[in-house]
Amino acid sequence: NELNAQVDGCQQQLEKAQRLFKNSRRKSQDWSRMQTNGLRRKDASETESLILNRIRDWAQDAGMSLSSVKPERTEKEKSFQKITFRATGIGGMSQISRFLGRIKDSDVPVRIGELQITARKEGTDDLSLQLGISTIYLAPEGEKERSDRPGPVPSSQEVRP
């Protein structure tokens, strides 16, 4: 009985290790795909364009209507550049759910930083969505250095903290 229990325990450990190896290979492939599709961009405008197009595609696939999608800010985060986008749209609960699912399953590195869903009219499935989505990319060395230093701000632009 004791030997059978040990064999069962070892069998469970083996199955757990096999799952770990299988998951590790899958996650390595996911990481490589993210680096190819998002992390290794040449500059901020290329990354902005990619994410703006993806957000519009996700909304269209979900059947949601976006009223605005725009980049908000770019900031340095460790060895990456982080770009935050603001998206506003309308749709039903199932459409918003599908939209958020598309973001979750994205092959580019994105993160929802804030999310607000409100009813446009009480008692109906007519909802308004506002969210902040951010992405990161590995900036070229020259761009990393430039982003650390504040540049001159034209007098016609408003400066926000």
PDB file of C-alpha atoms in Angstrom:
ATOM      1  CA  ASN A   1       0.000   0.000   0.000  1.00  0.00           C
ATOM      2  CA  GLU A   2       2.838   2.348   0.877  1.00  0.00           C
ATOM      3  CA  LEU A   3       4.606   1.651  -2.420  1.00  0.00           C
ATOM      4  CA  ASN A   4       1.371   2.208  -4.349  1.00  0.00           C
ATOM      5  CA  ALA A   5       0.918   5.557  -2.601  1.00  0.00           C
ATOM      6  CA  GLN A   6       4.498   6.547  -3.502  1.00  0.00           C
ATOM      7  CA  VAL A   7       3.961   5.488  -7.123  1.00  0.00           C
ATOM      8  CA  ASP A   8       0.755   7.560  -7.256  1.00  0.00           C
ATOM      9  CA  GLY A   9       2.558  10.558  -5.763  1.00  0.00           C
ATOM     10  CA  CYS A  10       5.401  10.253  -8.256  1.00  0.00           C
ATOM     11  CA  GLN A  11       2.899   9.886 -11.118  1.00  0.00           C
ATOM     12  CA  GLN A  12       1.183  13.117 -10.040  1.00  0.00           C
ATOM     13  CA  GLN A  13       4.535  14.930  -9.852  1.00  0.00           C
ATOM     14  CA  LEU A  14       5.415  13.691 -13.340  1.00  0.00           C
ATOM     15  CA  GLU A  15       2.093  14.889 -14.768  1.00  0.00           C
ATOM     16  CA  LYS A  16       2.571  18.282 -13.089  1.00  0.00           C
ATOM     17  CA  ALA A  17       6.091  18.601 -14.538  1.00  0.00           C
ATOM     18  CA  GLN A  18       4.845  17.650 -18.025  1.00  0.00           C
ATOM     19  CA  ARG A  19       2.111  20.317 -17.817  1.00  0.00           C
ATOM     20  CA  LEU A  20       4.737  22.840 -16.721  1.00  0.00           C
ATOM     21  CA  PHE A  21       6.981  22.041 -19.708  1.00  0.00           C
ATOM     22  CA  LYS A  22       4.052  22.195 -22.119  1.00  0.00           C
ATOM     23  CA  ASN A  23       2.886  25.532 -20.649  1.00  0.00           C
ATOM     24  CA  SER A  24       6.440  26.888 -20.773  1.00  0.00           C
ATOM     25  CA  ARG A  25       6.737  26.136 -24.508  1.00  0.00           C
ATOM     26  CA  ARG A  26       3.367  27.790 -25.183  1.00  0.00           C
ATOM     27  CA  LYS A  27       4.252  30.875 -23.133  1.00  0.00           C
ATOM     28  CA  SER A  28       7.632  31.146 -24.894  1.00  0.00           C
ATOM     29  CA  GLN A  29       5.821  31.136 -28.232  1.00  0.00           C
ATOM     30  CA  ASP A  30       3.393  33.785 -26.933  1.00  0.00           C
ATOM     31  CA  TRP A  31       6.320  35.936 -25.756  1.00  0.00           C
ATOM     32  CA  SER A  32       8.064  35.621 -29.137  1.00  0.00           C
ATOM     33  CA  ARG A  33       4.841  36.586 -30.926  1.00  0.00           C
ATOM     34  CA  MET A  34       4.411  39.623 -28.648  1.00  0.00           C
ATOM     35  CA  GLN A  35       7.957  40.734 -29.329  1.00  0.00           C
ATOM     36  CA  THR A  36       7.406  40.396 -33.057  1.00  0.00           C
ATOM     37  CA  ASN A  37       3.974  42.055 -33.061  1.00  0.00           C
ATOM     38  CA  GLY A  38       4.419  44.798 -30.526  1.00  0.00           C
ATOM     39  CA  LEU A  39       7.504  45.102 -28.399  1.00  0.00           C
ATOM     40  CA  ARG A  40      10.074  45.587 -31.127  1.00  0.00           C
ATOM     41  CA  ARG A  41       8.792  48.667 -32.871  1.00  0.00           C
ATOM     42  CA  LYS A  42      11.018  51.207 -34.545  1.00  0.00           C
ATOM     43  CA  ASP A  43       9.398  54.289 -33.011  1.00  0.00           C
ATOM     44  CA  ALA A  44       6.404  55.659 -31.133  1.00  0.00           C
ATOM     45  CA  SER A  45       4.430  56.530 -34.275  1.00  0.00           C
ATOM     46  CA  GLU A  46       4.686  52.962 -35.576  1.00  0.00           C
ATOM     47  CA  THR A  47       3.489  51.604 -32.233  1.00  0.00           C
ATOM     48  CA  GLU A  48       0.676  54.172 -32.021  1.00  0.00           C
ATOM     49  CA  SER A  49      -0.523  53.285 -35.492  1.00  0.00           C
ATOM     50  CA  LEU A  50      -0.482  49.557 -34.728  1.00  0.00           C
ATOM     51  CA  ILE A  51      -2.454  49.897 -31.489  1.00  0.00           C
ATOM     52  CA  LEU A  52      -4.954  52.407 -32.885  1.00  0.00           C
ATOM     53  CA  ASN A  53      -5.692  50.023 -35.755  1.00  0.00           C
ATOM     54  CA  ARG A  54      -5.976  47.058 -33.392  1.00  0.00           C
ATOM     55  CA  ILE A  55      -8.402  48.876 -31.079  1.00  0.00           C
ATOM     56  CA  ARG A  56     -10.600  49.797 -34.044  1.00  0.00           C
ATOM     57  CA  ASP A  57     -10.447  46.204 -35.354  1.00  0.00           C
ATOM     58  CA  TRP A  58     -11.370  44.741 -31.956  1.00  0.00           C
ATOM     59  CA  ALA A  59     -14.352  47.087 -31.672  1.00  0.00           C
ATOM     60  CA  GLN A  60     -15.498  46.317 -35.208  1.00  0.00           C
ATOM     61  CA  ASP A  61     -15.178  42.543 -34.621  1.00  0.00           C
ATOM     62  CA  ALA A  62     -17.235  42.913 -31.440  1.00  0.00           C
ATOM     63  CA  GLY A  63     -19.907  45.025 -33.168  1.00  0.00           C
ATOM     64  CA  MET A  64     -19.200  48.002 -30.943  1.00  0.00           C
ATOM     65  CA  SER A  65     -19.197  51.619 -32.072  1.00  0.00           C
ATOM     66  CA  LEU A  66     -16.159  53.699 -31.063  1.00  0.00           C
ATOM     67  CA  SER A  67     -16.666  57.450 -30.941  1.00  0.00           C
ATOM     68  CA  SER A  68     -13.029  58.250 -30.197  1.00  0.00           C
ATOM     69  CA  VAL A  69      -9.655  56.567 -29.875  1.00  0.00           C
ATOM     70  CA  LYS A  70      -6.582  58.680 -29.281  1.00  0.00           C
ATOM     71  CA  PRO A  71      -3.116  58.400 -27.798  1.00  0.00           C
ATOM     72  CA  GLU A  72      -2.816  60.258 -24.501  1.00  0.00           C
ATOM     73  CA  ARG A  73       0.777  60.145 -23.349  1.00  0.00           C
ATOM     74  CA  THR A  74       4.122  58.416 -23.761  1.00  0.00           C
ATOM     75  CA  GLU A  75       6.358  57.774 -20.807  1.00  0.00           C
ATOM     76  CA  LYS A  76       9.443  55.772 -19.958  1.00  0.00           C
ATOM     77  CA  GLU A  77       8.902  52.690 -17.808  1.00  0.00           C
ATOM     78  CA  LYS A  78      12.148  50.859 -16.974  1.00  0.00           C
ATOM     79  CA  SER A  79      13.719  49.895 -20.325  1.00  0.00           C
ATOM     80  CA  PHE A  80      10.438  50.302 -22.228  1.00  0.00           C
ATOM     81  CA  GLN A  81       8.396  53.158 -23.602  1.00  0.00           C
ATOM     82  CA  LYS A  82       4.762  53.064 -22.478  1.00  0.00           C
ATOM     83  CA  ILE A  83       2.001  54.628 -24.567  1.00  0.00           C
ATOM     84  CA  THR A  84      -1.480  55.112 -23.106  1.00  0.00           C
ATOM     85  CA  PHE A  85      -4.588  55.429 -25.269  1.00  0.00           C
ATOM     86  CA  ARG A  86      -8.090  56.624 -24.405  1.00  0.00           C
ATOM     87  CA  ALA A  87     -11.039  54.917 -26.115  1.00  0.00           C
ATOM     88  CA  THR A  88     -14.726  55.802 -25.849  1.00  0.00           C
ATOM     89  CA  GLY A  89     -17.561  53.856 -27.396  1.00  0.00           C
ATOM     90  CA  ILE A  90     -21.084  52.505 -27.105  1.00  0.00           C
ATOM     91  CA  GLY A  91     -22.628  49.071 -27.341  1.00  0.00           C
ATOM     92  CA  GLY A  92     -24.531  46.370 -25.542  1.00  0.00           C
ATOM     93  CA  MET A  93     -23.187  44.179 -22.756  1.00  0.00           C
ATOM     94  CA  SER A  94     -22.365  41.298 -25.132  1.00  0.00           C
ATOM     95  CA  GLN A  95     -20.574  43.635 -27.552  1.00  0.00           C
ATOM     96  CA  ILE A  96     -18.498  45.201 -24.773  1.00  0.00           C
ATOM     97  CA  SER A  97     -17.743  41.744 -23.413  1.00  0.00           C
ATOM     98  CA  ARG A  98     -16.509  40.579 -26.838  1.00  0.00           C
ATOM     99  CA  PHE A  99     -14.431  43.764 -27.197  1.00  0.00           C
ATOM    100  CA  LEU A 100     -12.757  43.206 -23.822  1.00  0.00           C
ATOM    101  CA  GLY A 101     -12.192  39.557 -24.744  1.00  0.00           C
ATOM    102  CA  ARG A 102     -10.388  40.632 -27.933  1.00  0.00           C
ATOM    103  CA  ILE A 103      -8.133  42.867 -25.847  1.00  0.00           C
ATOM    104  CA  LYS A 104      -7.433  40.038 -23.398  1.00  0.00           C
ATOM    105  CA  ASP A 105      -6.515  37.609 -26.189  1.00  0.00           C
ATOM    106  CA  SER A 106      -4.410  40.131 -28.094  1.00  0.00           C
ATOM    107  CA  ASP A 107      -1.110  39.109 -29.653  1.00  0.00           C
ATOM    108  CA  VAL A 108       0.349  42.516 -28.810  1.00  0.00           C
ATOM    109  CA  PRO A 109       1.207  43.548 -25.247  1.00  0.00           C
ATOM    110  CA  VAL A 110      -1.712  45.683 -24.048  1.00  0.00           C
ATOM    111  CA  ARG A 111      -3.134  46.386 -20.619  1.00  0.00           C
ATOM    112  CA  ILE A 112      -6.365  48.018 -19.513  1.00  0.00           C
ATOM    113  CA  GLY A 113      -5.474  50.621 -16.918  1.00  0.00           C
ATOM    114  CA  GLU A 114      -8.936  51.973 -16.263  1.00  0.00           C
ATOM    115  CA  LEU A 115     -12.422  50.998 -17.327  1.00  0.00           C
ATOM    116  CA  GLN A 116     -15.782  52.678 -16.895  1.00  0.00           C
ATOM    117  CA  ILE A 117     -19.081  51.303 -18.150  1.00  0.00           C
ATOM    118  CA  THR A 118     -22.241  53.361 -17.689  1.00  0.00           C
ATOM    119  CA  ALA A 119     -25.820  52.961 -18.833  1.00  0.00           C
ATOM    120  CA  ARG A 120     -26.803  55.569 -21.383  1.00  0.00           C
ATOM    121  CA  LYS A 121     -30.470  54.976 -20.607  1.00  0.00           C
ATOM    122  CA  GLU A 122     -31.696  53.210 -17.456  1.00  0.00           C
ATOM    123  CA  GLY A 123     -33.156  49.754 -17.940  1.00  0.00           C
ATOM    124  CA  THR A 124     -31.709  49.189 -21.428  1.00  0.00           C
ATOM    125  CA  ASP A 125     -28.712  47.387 -22.854  1.00  0.00           C
ATOM    126  CA  ASP A 126     -27.343  50.641 -24.264  1.00  0.00           C
ATOM    127  CA  LEU A 127     -24.013  51.200 -22.539  1.00  0.00           C
ATOM    128  CA  SER A 128     -21.195  53.696 -22.773  1.00  0.00           C
ATOM    129  CA  LEU A 129     -17.600  52.507 -22.379  1.00  0.00           C
ATOM    130  CA  GLN A 130     -14.516  54.537 -21.530  1.00  0.00           C
ATOM    131  CA  LEU A 131     -11.170  52.870 -21.051  1.00  0.00           C
ATOM    132  CA  GLY A 132      -7.480  53.541 -20.891  1.00  0.00           C
ATOM    133  CA  ILE A 133      -5.325  51.014 -22.743  1.00  0.00           C
ATOM    134  CA  SER A 134      -1.559  51.023 -22.548  1.00  0.00           C
ATOM    135  CA  THR A 135       1.156  49.204 -24.442  1.00  0.00           C
ATOM    136  CA  ILE A 136       4.906  49.005 -24.164  1.00  0.00           C
ATOM    137  CA  TYR A 137       7.644  48.767 -26.736  1.00  0.00           C
ATOM    138  CA  LEU A 138      11.415  48.613 -26.777  1.00  0.00           C
ATOM    139  CA  ALA A 139      12.493  51.997 -28.020  1.00  0.00           C
ATOM    140  CA  PRO A 140      15.698  52.477 -30.015  1.00  0.00           C
ATOM    141  CA  GLU A 141      18.558  53.807 -27.887  1.00  0.00           C
ATOM    142  CA  GLY A 142      18.316  57.352 -29.282  1.00  0.00           C
ATOM    143  CA  GLU A 143      14.584  57.540 -28.539  1.00  0.00           C
ATOM    144  CA  LYS A 144      15.109  56.265 -24.975  1.00  0.00           C
ATOM    145  CA  GLU A 145      17.554  59.055 -24.320  1.00  0.00           C
ATOM    146  CA  ARG A 146      15.294  61.719 -25.841  1.00  0.00           C
ATOM    147  CA  SER A 147      12.247  60.613 -23.871  1.00  0.00           C
ATOM    148  CA  ASP A 148      14.081  61.049 -20.569  1.00  0.00           C
ATOM    149  CA  ARG A 149      14.745  64.725 -21.228  1.00  0.00           C
ATOM    150  CA  PRO A 150      11.869  67.175 -21.329  1.00  0.00           C
ATOM    151  CA  GLY A 151      11.822  69.048 -24.601  1.00  0.00           C
ATOM    152  CA  PRO A 152      10.708  72.578 -25.334  1.00  0.00           C
ATOM    153  CA  VAL A 153       6.951  73.042 -25.289  1.00  0.00           C
ATOM    154  CA  PRO A 154       5.523  75.362 -27.925  1.00  0.00           C
ATOM    155  CA  SER A 155       3.678  78.263 -26.319  1.00  0.00           C
ATOM    156  CA  SER A 156       0.440  77.367 -28.117  1.00  0.00           C
ATOM    157  CA  GLN A 157       0.199  73.993 -26.320  1.00  0.00           C
ATOM    158  CA  GLU A 158      -1.291  73.500 -22.910  1.00  0.00           C
ATOM    159  CA  VAL A 159       1.034  71.881 -20.418  1.00  0.00           C
ATOM    160  CA  ARG A 160      -0.565  69.281 -18.153  1.00  0.00           C
ATOM    161  CA  PRO A 161       1.126  67.751 -15.097  1.00  0.00           C
TER     162      PRO A 161
END
